[in-house]
mmCIF file with all atom_site columns, C-alpha atoms and ligand atoms in Angstrom:
data_model
loop_
_atom_site.group_PDB
_atom_site.id
_atom_site.type_symbol
_atom_site.label_atom_id
_atom_site.label_alt_id
_atom_site.label_comp_id
_atom_site.label_asym_id
_atom_site.label_entity_id
_atom_site.label_seq_id
_atom_site.pdbx_PDB_ins_code
_atom_site.Cartn_x
_atom_site.Cartn_y
_atom_site.Cartn_z
_atom_site.occupancy
_atom_site.B_iso_or_equiv
_atom_site.pdbx_formal_charge
_atom_site.auth_seq_id
_atom_site.auth_comp_id
_atom_site.auth_asym_id
_atom_site.auth_atom_id
_atom_site.pdbx_PDB_model_num
ATOM   1   C  CA  . MET A 1 1   ? -83.241  14.045  -5.931  1.00 0.00 ? 1   MET A CA  1
ATOM   2   C  CA  . ALA A 1 2   ? -85.356  15.046  -2.977  1.00 0.00 ? 2   ALA A CA  1
ATOM   3   C  CA  . LEU A 1 3   ? -85.972  13.953  0.577   1.00 0.00 ? 3   LEU A CA  1
ATOM   4   C  CA  . LEU A 1 4   ? -89.582  12.867  0.978   1.00 0.00 ? 4   LEU A CA  1
ATOM   5   C  CA  . SER A 1 5   ? -91.524  13.137  4.202   1.00 0.00 ? 5   SER A CA  1
ATOM   6   C  CA  . ILE A 1 6   ? -92.407  9.827   5.818   1.00 0.00 ? 6   ILE A CA  1
ATOM   7   C  CA  . LEU A 1 7   ? -95.955  9.301   7.122   1.00 0.00 ? 7   LEU A CA  1
ATOM   8   C  CA  . HIS A 1 8   ? -96.304  8.187   10.721  1.00 0.00 ? 8   HIS A CA  1
ATOM   9   C  CA  . HIS A 1 9   ? -98.770  5.822   12.358  1.00 0.00 ? 9   HIS A CA  1
ATOM   10  C  CA  . PRO A 1 10  ? -101.769 6.371   12.797  1.00 0.00 ? 10  PRO A CA  1
ATOM   11  C  CA  . ASP A 1 11  ? -101.959 8.146   9.399   1.00 0.00 ? 11  ASP A CA  1
ATOM   12  C  CA  . PRO A 1 12  ? -104.826 6.433   7.496   1.00 0.00 ? 12  PRO A CA  1
ATOM   13  C  CA  . ARG A 1 13  ? -102.818 6.511   4.229   1.00 0.00 ? 13  ARG A CA  1
ATOM   14  C  CA  . LEU A 1 14  ? -100.585 3.793   5.695   1.00 0.00 ? 14  LEU A CA  1
ATOM   15  C  CA  . ARG A 1 15  ? -103.647 1.526   5.904   1.00 0.00 ? 15  ARG A CA  1
ATOM   16  C  CA  . ARG A 1 16  ? -104.630 1.495   2.240   1.00 0.00 ? 16  ARG A CA  1
ATOM   17  C  CA  . LYS A 1 17  ? -103.653 -1.348  -0.031  1.00 0.00 ? 17  LYS A CA  1
ATOM   18  C  CA  . ALA A 1 18  ? -101.276 0.068   -2.643  1.00 0.00 ? 18  ALA A CA  1
ATOM   19  C  CA  . ALA A 1 19  ? -102.036 -0.231  -6.378  1.00 0.00 ? 19  ALA A CA  1
ATOM   20  C  CA  . LEU A 1 20  ? -100.083 -2.342  -8.899  1.00 0.00 ? 20  LEU A CA  1
ATOM   21  C  CA  . VAL A 1 21  ? -97.413  -0.442  -10.831 1.00 0.00 ? 21  VAL A CA  1
ATOM   22  C  CA  . THR A 1 22  ? -98.088  -0.505  -14.599 1.00 0.00 ? 22  THR A CA  1
ATOM   23  C  CA  . ARG A 1 23  ? -95.859  2.305   -15.950 1.00 0.00 ? 23  ARG A CA  1
ATOM   24  C  CA  . PHE A 1 24  ? -92.104  1.870   -15.883 1.00 0.00 ? 24  PHE A CA  1
ATOM   25  C  CA  . ASP A 1 25  ? -90.950  5.315   -16.970 1.00 0.00 ? 25  ASP A CA  1
ATOM   26  C  CA  . ASP A 1 26  ? -88.437  7.982   -15.917 1.00 0.00 ? 26  ASP A CA  1
ATOM   27  C  CA  . ALA A 1 27  ? -90.902  9.405   -13.369 1.00 0.00 ? 27  ALA A CA  1
ATOM   28  C  CA  . LEU A 1 28  ? -90.994  6.008   -11.633 1.00 0.00 ? 28  LEU A CA  1
ATOM   29  C  CA  . ARG A 1 29  ? -87.199  5.777   -11.617 1.00 0.00 ? 29  ARG A CA  1
ATOM   30  C  CA  . ALA A 1 30  ? -86.929  9.337   -10.228 1.00 0.00 ? 30  ALA A CA  1
ATOM   31  C  CA  . LEU A 1 31  ? -89.310  8.362   -7.416  1.00 0.00 ? 31  LEU A CA  1
ATOM   32  C  CA  . ILE A 1 32  ? -87.137  5.291   -6.710  1.00 0.00 ? 32  ILE A CA  1
ATOM   33  C  CA  . GLU A 1 33  ? -84.043  7.539   -6.362  1.00 0.00 ? 33  GLU A CA  1
ATOM   34  C  CA  . ASP A 1 34  ? -85.956  9.771   -3.930  1.00 0.00 ? 34  ASP A CA  1
ATOM   35  C  CA  . LEU A 1 35  ? -87.088  6.732   -1.927  1.00 0.00 ? 35  LEU A CA  1
ATOM   36  C  CA  . PHE A 1 36  ? -83.479  5.526   -1.617  1.00 0.00 ? 36  PHE A CA  1
ATOM   37  C  CA  . GLU A 1 37  ? -82.257  8.981   -0.589  1.00 0.00 ? 37  GLU A CA  1
ATOM   38  C  CA  . THR A 1 38  ? -85.020  9.257   2.014   1.00 0.00 ? 38  THR A CA  1
ATOM   39  C  CA  . MET A 1 39  ? -84.400  5.734   3.338   1.00 0.00 ? 39  MET A CA  1
ATOM   40  C  CA  . TYR A 1 40  ? -80.620  6.228   3.661   1.00 0.00 ? 40  TYR A CA  1
ATOM   41  C  CA  . ALA A 1 41  ? -81.096  9.615   5.363   1.00 0.00 ? 41  ALA A CA  1
ATOM   42  C  CA  . ALA A 1 42  ? -83.642  8.297   7.895   1.00 0.00 ? 42  ALA A CA  1
ATOM   43  C  CA  . PRO A 1 43  ? -81.679  5.927   8.300   1.00 0.00 ? 43  PRO A CA  1
ATOM   44  C  CA  . GLY A 1 44  ? -83.650  2.761   7.564   1.00 0.00 ? 44  GLY A CA  1
ATOM   45  C  CA  . THR A 1 45  ? -83.281  -0.609  5.838   1.00 0.00 ? 45  THR A CA  1
ATOM   46  C  CA  . GLY A 1 46  ? -86.455  -0.351  3.766   1.00 0.00 ? 46  GLY A CA  1
ATOM   47  C  CA  . LEU A 1 47  ? -89.080  2.111   2.562   1.00 0.00 ? 47  LEU A CA  1
ATOM   48  C  CA  . ALA A 1 48  ? -92.371  1.452   0.781   1.00 0.00 ? 48  ALA A CA  1
ATOM   49  C  CA  . ALA A 1 49  ? -93.887  4.016   -1.611  1.00 0.00 ? 49  ALA A CA  1
ATOM   50  C  CA  . ASN A 1 50  ? -97.094  4.282   0.420   1.00 0.00 ? 50  ASN A CA  1
ATOM   51  C  CA  . GLN A 1 51  ? -95.017  5.404   3.439   1.00 0.00 ? 51  GLN A CA  1
ATOM   52  C  CA  . VAL A 1 52  ? -94.461  8.651   1.512   1.00 0.00 ? 52  VAL A CA  1
ATOM   53  C  CA  . GLY A 1 53  ? -98.078  8.852   0.355   1.00 0.00 ? 53  GLY A CA  1
ATOM   54  C  CA  . MET A 1 54  ? -97.687  7.181   -3.071  1.00 0.00 ? 54  MET A CA  1
ATOM   55  C  CA  . SER A 1 55  ? -100.149 4.320   -3.487  1.00 0.00 ? 55  SER A CA  1
ATOM   56  C  CA  . MET A 1 56  ? -97.878  2.052   -5.540  1.00 0.00 ? 56  MET A CA  1
ATOM   57  C  CA  . ARG A 1 57  ? -96.662  -1.510  -5.000  1.00 0.00 ? 57  ARG A CA  1
ATOM   58  C  CA  . LEU A 1 58  ? -93.037  -0.425  -4.858  1.00 0.00 ? 58  LEU A CA  1
ATOM   59  C  CA  . ALA A 1 59  ? -90.433  -0.627  -2.099  1.00 0.00 ? 59  ALA A CA  1
ATOM   60  C  CA  . VAL A 1 60  ? -86.701  -0.034  -1.818  1.00 0.00 ? 60  VAL A CA  1
ATOM   61  C  CA  . MET A 1 61  ? -84.371  -1.835  0.591   1.00 0.00 ? 61  MET A CA  1
ATOM   62  C  CA  . ASP A 1 62  ? -80.760  -2.114  1.637   1.00 0.00 ? 62  ASP A CA  1
ATOM   63  C  CA  . CYS A 1 63  ? -80.063  -4.641  4.380   1.00 0.00 ? 63  CYS A CA  1
ATOM   64  C  CA  . SER A 1 64  ? -76.264  -4.534  4.046   1.00 0.00 ? 64  SER A CA  1
ATOM   65  C  CA  . GLU A 1 65  ? -73.982  -3.123  6.737   1.00 0.00 ? 65  GLU A CA  1
ATOM   66  C  CA  . THR A 1 66  ? -72.067  -1.161  4.103   1.00 0.00 ? 66  THR A CA  1
ATOM   67  C  CA  . ARG A 1 67  ? -75.260  0.446   2.721   1.00 0.00 ? 67  ARG A CA  1
ATOM   68  C  CA  . SER A 1 68  ? -74.229  -0.586  -0.770  1.00 0.00 ? 68  SER A CA  1
ATOM   69  C  CA  . GLN A 1 69  ? -76.751  -3.278  -1.809  1.00 0.00 ? 69  GLN A CA  1
ATOM   70  C  CA  . ARG A 1 70  ? -79.724  -1.519  -3.259  1.00 0.00 ? 70  ARG A CA  1
ATOM   71  C  CA  . ILE A 1 71  ? -82.810  -3.635  -3.931  1.00 0.00 ? 71  ILE A CA  1
ATOM   72  C  CA  . VAL A 1 72  ? -85.906  -2.373  -5.738  1.00 0.00 ? 72  VAL A CA  1
ATOM   73  C  CA  . MET A 1 73  ? -89.010  -4.536  -5.693  1.00 0.00 ? 73  MET A CA  1
ATOM   74  C  CA  . ILE A 1 74  ? -92.142  -3.705  -7.669  1.00 0.00 ? 74  ILE A CA  1
ATOM   75  C  CA  . ASN A 1 75  ? -95.413  -5.688  -7.545  1.00 0.00 ? 75  ASN A CA  1
ATOM   76  C  CA  . PRO A 1 76  ? -93.656  -8.212  -5.274  1.00 0.00 ? 76  PRO A CA  1
ATOM   77  C  CA  . GLU A 1 77  ? -94.982  -11.684 -4.464  1.00 0.00 ? 77  GLU A CA  1
ATOM   78  C  CA  . ILE A 1 78  ? -93.699  -14.234 -1.967  1.00 0.00 ? 78  ILE A CA  1
ATOM   79  C  CA  . ILE A 1 79  ? -93.778  -17.595 -3.736  1.00 0.00 ? 79  ILE A CA  1
ATOM   80  C  CA  . SER A 1 80  ? -92.711  -19.746 -0.797  1.00 0.00 ? 80  SER A CA  1
ATOM   81  C  CA  . SER A 1 81  ? -91.480  -19.305 2.753   1.00 0.00 ? 81  SER A CA  1
ATOM   82  C  CA  . ASP A 1 82  ? -90.472  -21.348 5.768   1.00 0.00 ? 82  ASP A CA  1
ATOM   83  C  CA  . GLU A 1 83  ? -88.861  -21.436 9.247   1.00 0.00 ? 83  GLU A CA  1
ATOM   84  C  CA  . ARG A 1 84  ? -90.896  -18.973 11.267  1.00 0.00 ? 84  ARG A CA  1
ATOM   85  C  CA  . ARG A 1 85  ? -88.969  -17.334 14.071  1.00 0.00 ? 85  ARG A CA  1
ATOM   86  C  CA  . GLU A 1 86  ? -89.100  -14.296 16.301  1.00 0.00 ? 86  GLU A CA  1
ATOM   87  C  CA  . MET A 1 87  ? -87.197  -11.241 15.077  1.00 0.00 ? 87  MET A CA  1
ATOM   88  C  CA  . GLU A 1 88  ? -86.699  -7.747  16.504  1.00 0.00 ? 88  GLU A CA  1
ATOM   89  C  CA  . GLU A 1 89  ? -88.355  -5.176  14.288  1.00 0.00 ? 89  GLU A CA  1
ATOM   90  C  CA  . GLY A 1 90  ? -88.850  -1.434  13.855  1.00 0.00 ? 90  GLY A CA  1
ATOM   91  C  CA  . CYS A 1 91  ? -90.363  0.845   11.220  1.00 0.00 ? 91  CYS A CA  1
ATOM   92  C  CA  . LEU A 1 92  ? -89.740  4.411   9.993   1.00 0.00 ? 92  LEU A CA  1
ATOM   93  C  CA  . SER A 1 93  ? -93.510  5.018   10.237  1.00 0.00 ? 93  SER A CA  1
ATOM   94  C  CA  . VAL A 1 94  ? -93.476  3.925   13.902  1.00 0.00 ? 94  VAL A CA  1
ATOM   95  C  CA  . PRO A 1 95  ? -90.406  5.890   15.029  1.00 0.00 ? 95  PRO A CA  1
ATOM   96  C  CA  . ASP A 1 96  ? -88.220  4.833   17.965  1.00 0.00 ? 96  ASP A CA  1
ATOM   97  C  CA  . ILE A 1 97  ? -90.305  1.781   18.829  1.00 0.00 ? 97  ILE A CA  1
ATOM   98  C  CA  . PHE A 1 98  ? -89.035  -1.777  18.498  1.00 0.00 ? 98  PHE A CA  1
ATOM   99  C  CA  . ASP A 1 99  ? -90.578  -5.126  19.324  1.00 0.00 ? 99  ASP A CA  1
ATOM   100 C  CA  . LYS A 1 100 ? -90.373  -8.803  18.457  1.00 0.00 ? 100 LYS A CA  1
ATOM   101 C  CA  . VAL A 1 101 ? -92.573  -10.317 15.749  1.00 0.00 ? 101 VAL A CA  1
ATOM   102 C  CA  . GLN A 1 102 ? -92.802  -13.718 14.041  1.00 0.00 ? 102 GLN A CA  1
ATOM   103 C  CA  . ARG A 1 103 ? -91.351  -13.732 10.535  1.00 0.00 ? 103 ARG A CA  1
ATOM   104 C  CA  . TYR A 1 104 ? -90.267  -16.373 8.049   1.00 0.00 ? 104 TYR A CA  1
ATOM   105 C  CA  . ASN A 1 105 ? -86.504  -16.776 8.048   1.00 0.00 ? 105 ASN A CA  1
ATOM   106 C  CA  . ARG A 1 106 ? -86.393  -17.939 4.425   1.00 0.00 ? 106 ARG A CA  1
ATOM   107 C  CA  . LEU A 1 107 ? -88.442  -17.022 1.413   1.00 0.00 ? 107 LEU A CA  1
ATOM   108 C  CA  . HIS A 1 108 ? -88.524  -16.974 -2.347  1.00 0.00 ? 108 HIS A CA  1
ATOM   109 C  CA  . LEU A 1 109 ? -89.484  -13.614 -3.870  1.00 0.00 ? 109 LEU A CA  1
ATOM   110 C  CA  . ARG A 1 110 ? -90.720  -12.781 -7.345  1.00 0.00 ? 110 ARG A CA  1
ATOM   111 C  CA  . ALA A 1 111 ? -90.904  -9.109  -8.353  1.00 0.00 ? 111 ALA A CA  1
ATOM   112 C  CA  . LEU A 1 112 ? -90.201  -6.606  -11.125 1.00 0.00 ? 112 LEU A CA  1
ATOM   113 C  CA  . ASN A 1 113 ? -87.246  -4.209  -11.238 1.00 0.00 ? 113 ASN A CA  1
ATOM   114 C  CA  . GLU A 1 114 ? -87.362  -0.488  -12.139 1.00 0.00 ? 114 GLU A CA  1
ATOM   115 C  CA  . PHE A 1 115 ? -87.473  -1.368  -15.853 1.00 0.00 ? 115 PHE A CA  1
ATOM   116 C  CA  . GLY A 1 116 ? -90.415  -3.757  -15.447 1.00 0.00 ? 116 GLY A CA  1
ATOM   117 C  CA  . GLU A 1 117 ? -88.198  -6.837  -15.844 1.00 0.00 ? 117 GLU A CA  1
ATOM   118 C  CA  . PRO A 1 118 ? -89.060  -9.845  -13.656 1.00 0.00 ? 118 PRO A CA  1
ATOM   119 C  CA  . PHE A 1 119 ? -86.531  -11.289 -11.207 1.00 0.00 ? 119 PHE A CA  1
ATOM   120 C  CA  . GLU A 1 120 ? -86.570  -13.901 -8.477  1.00 0.00 ? 120 GLU A CA  1
ATOM   121 C  CA  . VAL A 1 121 ? -84.458  -14.086 -5.364  1.00 0.00 ? 121 VAL A CA  1
ATOM   122 C  CA  . CYS A 1 122 ? -84.059  -16.428 -2.387  1.00 0.00 ? 122 CYS A CA  1
ATOM   123 C  CA  . ALA A 1 123 ? -83.650  -14.416 0.796   1.00 0.00 ? 123 ALA A CA  1
ATOM   124 C  CA  . PHE A 1 124 ? -82.961  -15.338 4.400   1.00 0.00 ? 124 PHE A CA  1
ATOM   125 C  CA  . GLY A 1 125 ? -82.489  -13.619 7.758   1.00 0.00 ? 125 GLY A CA  1
ATOM   126 C  CA  . LEU A 1 126 ? -82.633  -9.826  7.779   1.00 0.00 ? 126 LEU A CA  1
ATOM   127 C  CA  . MET A 1 127 ? -83.379  -9.568  4.067   1.00 0.00 ? 127 MET A CA  1
ATOM   128 C  CA  . ALA A 1 128 ? -86.295  -12.039 4.307   1.00 0.00 ? 128 ALA A CA  1
ATOM   129 C  CA  . GLN A 1 129 ? -87.608  -10.092 7.295   1.00 0.00 ? 129 GLN A CA  1
ATOM   130 C  CA  . CYS A 1 130 ? -87.303  -6.786  5.426   1.00 0.00 ? 130 CYS A CA  1
ATOM   131 C  CA  . ILE A 1 131 ? -89.131  -8.154  2.356   1.00 0.00 ? 131 ILE A CA  1
ATOM   132 C  CA  . GLN A 1 132 ? -92.061  -9.345  4.521   1.00 0.00 ? 132 GLN A CA  1
ATOM   133 C  CA  . HIS A 1 133 ? -92.173  -6.019  6.365   1.00 0.00 ? 133 HIS A CA  1
ATOM   134 C  CA  . GLU A 1 134 ? -92.257  -3.989  3.119   1.00 0.00 ? 134 GLU A CA  1
ATOM   135 C  CA  . ILE A 1 135 ? -94.883  -6.222  1.460   1.00 0.00 ? 135 ILE A CA  1
ATOM   136 C  CA  . ASP A 1 136 ? -97.015  -5.782  4.589   1.00 0.00 ? 136 ASP A CA  1
ATOM   137 C  CA  . HIS A 1 137 ? -96.766  -1.999  4.057   1.00 0.00 ? 137 HIS A CA  1
ATOM   138 C  CA  . LEU A 1 138 ? -98.034  -2.413  0.484   1.00 0.00 ? 138 LEU A CA  1
ATOM   139 C  CA  . ASP A 1 139 ? -101.017 -4.310  1.902   1.00 0.00 ? 139 ASP A CA  1
ATOM   140 C  CA  . GLY A 1 140 ? -101.740 -1.560  4.459   1.00 0.00 ? 140 GLY A CA  1
ATOM   141 C  CA  . LYS A 1 141 ? -100.278 -3.524  7.378   1.00 0.00 ? 141 LYS A CA  1
ATOM   142 C  CA  . LEU A 1 142 ? -97.766  -2.457  10.025  1.00 0.00 ? 142 LEU A CA  1
ATOM   143 C  CA  . TYR A 1 143 ? -95.612  -4.758  12.171  1.00 0.00 ? 143 TYR A CA  1
ATOM   144 C  CA  . ILE A 1 144 ? -97.359  -3.479  15.305  1.00 0.00 ? 144 ILE A CA  1
ATOM   145 C  CA  . ASP A 1 145 ? -100.519 -5.242  14.054  1.00 0.00 ? 145 ASP A CA  1
ATOM   146 C  CA  . TYR A 1 146 ? -98.861  -8.470  15.262  1.00 0.00 ? 146 TYR A CA  1
ATOM   147 C  CA  . LEU A 1 147 ? -98.533  -7.125  18.837  1.00 0.00 ? 147 LEU A CA  1
ATOM   148 C  CA  . SER A 1 148 ? -101.170 -7.290  21.578  1.00 0.00 ? 148 SER A CA  1
ATOM   149 C  CA  . PRO A 1 149 ? -104.018 -4.705  21.539  1.00 0.00 ? 149 PRO A CA  1
ATOM   150 C  CA  . LEU A 1 150 ? -102.668 -3.248  24.788  1.00 0.00 ? 150 LEU A CA  1
ATOM   151 C  CA  . LYS A 1 151 ? -99.201  -2.707  23.315  1.00 0.00 ? 151 LYS A CA  1
ATOM   152 C  CA  . ARG A 1 152 ? -100.687 -1.237  20.138  1.00 0.00 ? 152 ARG A CA  1
ATOM   153 C  CA  . GLU A 1 153 ? -102.766 1.226   22.135  1.00 0.00 ? 153 GLU A CA  1
ATOM   154 C  CA  . ARG A 1 154 ? -99.702  2.332   24.117  1.00 0.00 ? 154 ARG A CA  1
ATOM   155 C  CA  . ILE A 1 155 ? -97.700  2.843   20.917  1.00 0.00 ? 155 ILE A CA  1
ATOM   156 C  CA  . LYS A 1 156 ? -100.488 4.878   19.311  1.00 0.00 ? 156 LYS A CA  1
ATOM   157 C  CA  . LYS A 1 157 ? -100.748 7.164   22.356  1.00 0.00 ? 157 LYS A CA  1
ATOM   158 C  CA  . LYS A 1 158 ? -96.994  7.640   22.446  1.00 0.00 ? 158 LYS A CA  1
ATOM   159 C  CA  . LEU A 1 159 ? -96.846  8.576   18.750  1.00 0.00 ? 159 LEU A CA  1
ATOM   160 C  CA  . LEU A 1 160 ? -99.822  10.942  18.925  1.00 0.00 ? 160 LEU A CA  1
ATOM   161 C  CA  . LYS A 1 161 ? -98.181  12.694  21.869  1.00 0.00 ? 161 LYS A CA  1
ATOM   162 C  CA  . ARG A 1 162 ? -94.929  12.942  19.912  1.00 0.00 ? 162 ARG A CA  1
ATOM   163 C  CA  . GLU A 1 163 ? -96.664  14.405  16.816  1.00 0.00 ? 163 GLU A CA  1
ATOM   164 C  CA  . ALA A 1 164 ? -98.404  16.997  18.982  1.00 0.00 ? 164 ALA A CA  1
ATOM   165 C  CA  . ALA A 1 165 ? -95.143  18.065  20.652  1.00 0.00 ? 165 ALA A CA  1
HETATM 166 NI NI1 . NI  B 2 .   ? -91.817  -0.030  7.899   1.00 0.00 ? 201 NI  B NI1 1
#
């Protein structure tokens, strides 16, 4: 296993739409282990493959307090969602910045697991929020895109300053 380095905003690689996963082999499962290790070490509740520079529709998550409920989602799709509400959010690619965004509180997810087998899950609260956040990553979106242009500009300046330090 290995710790991977997480890309930070405004890295352009975070803005590309990730490609569908078609090979479910040992290399994929090794990458998944590295993603989990990197996410737990950060620490974070979710990590998408394109946050470590791999253009693949793959994300790992663990929204539990005990850090013991691993979820892998590959080529994920949200089938239905409802109850929009404001939730506090952060992102490992936008370090140390948090803000409120509108998310669906409930959703129905369809995805593949690390063996390419389909599964469906109904999620609510933090897990629903995390799923939407990670799928946004796979589409080249960041949660700060939902904030005002002024706020986004301030965040970008702050992160550029931090990278230069
Ligand atoms: Ni994120």
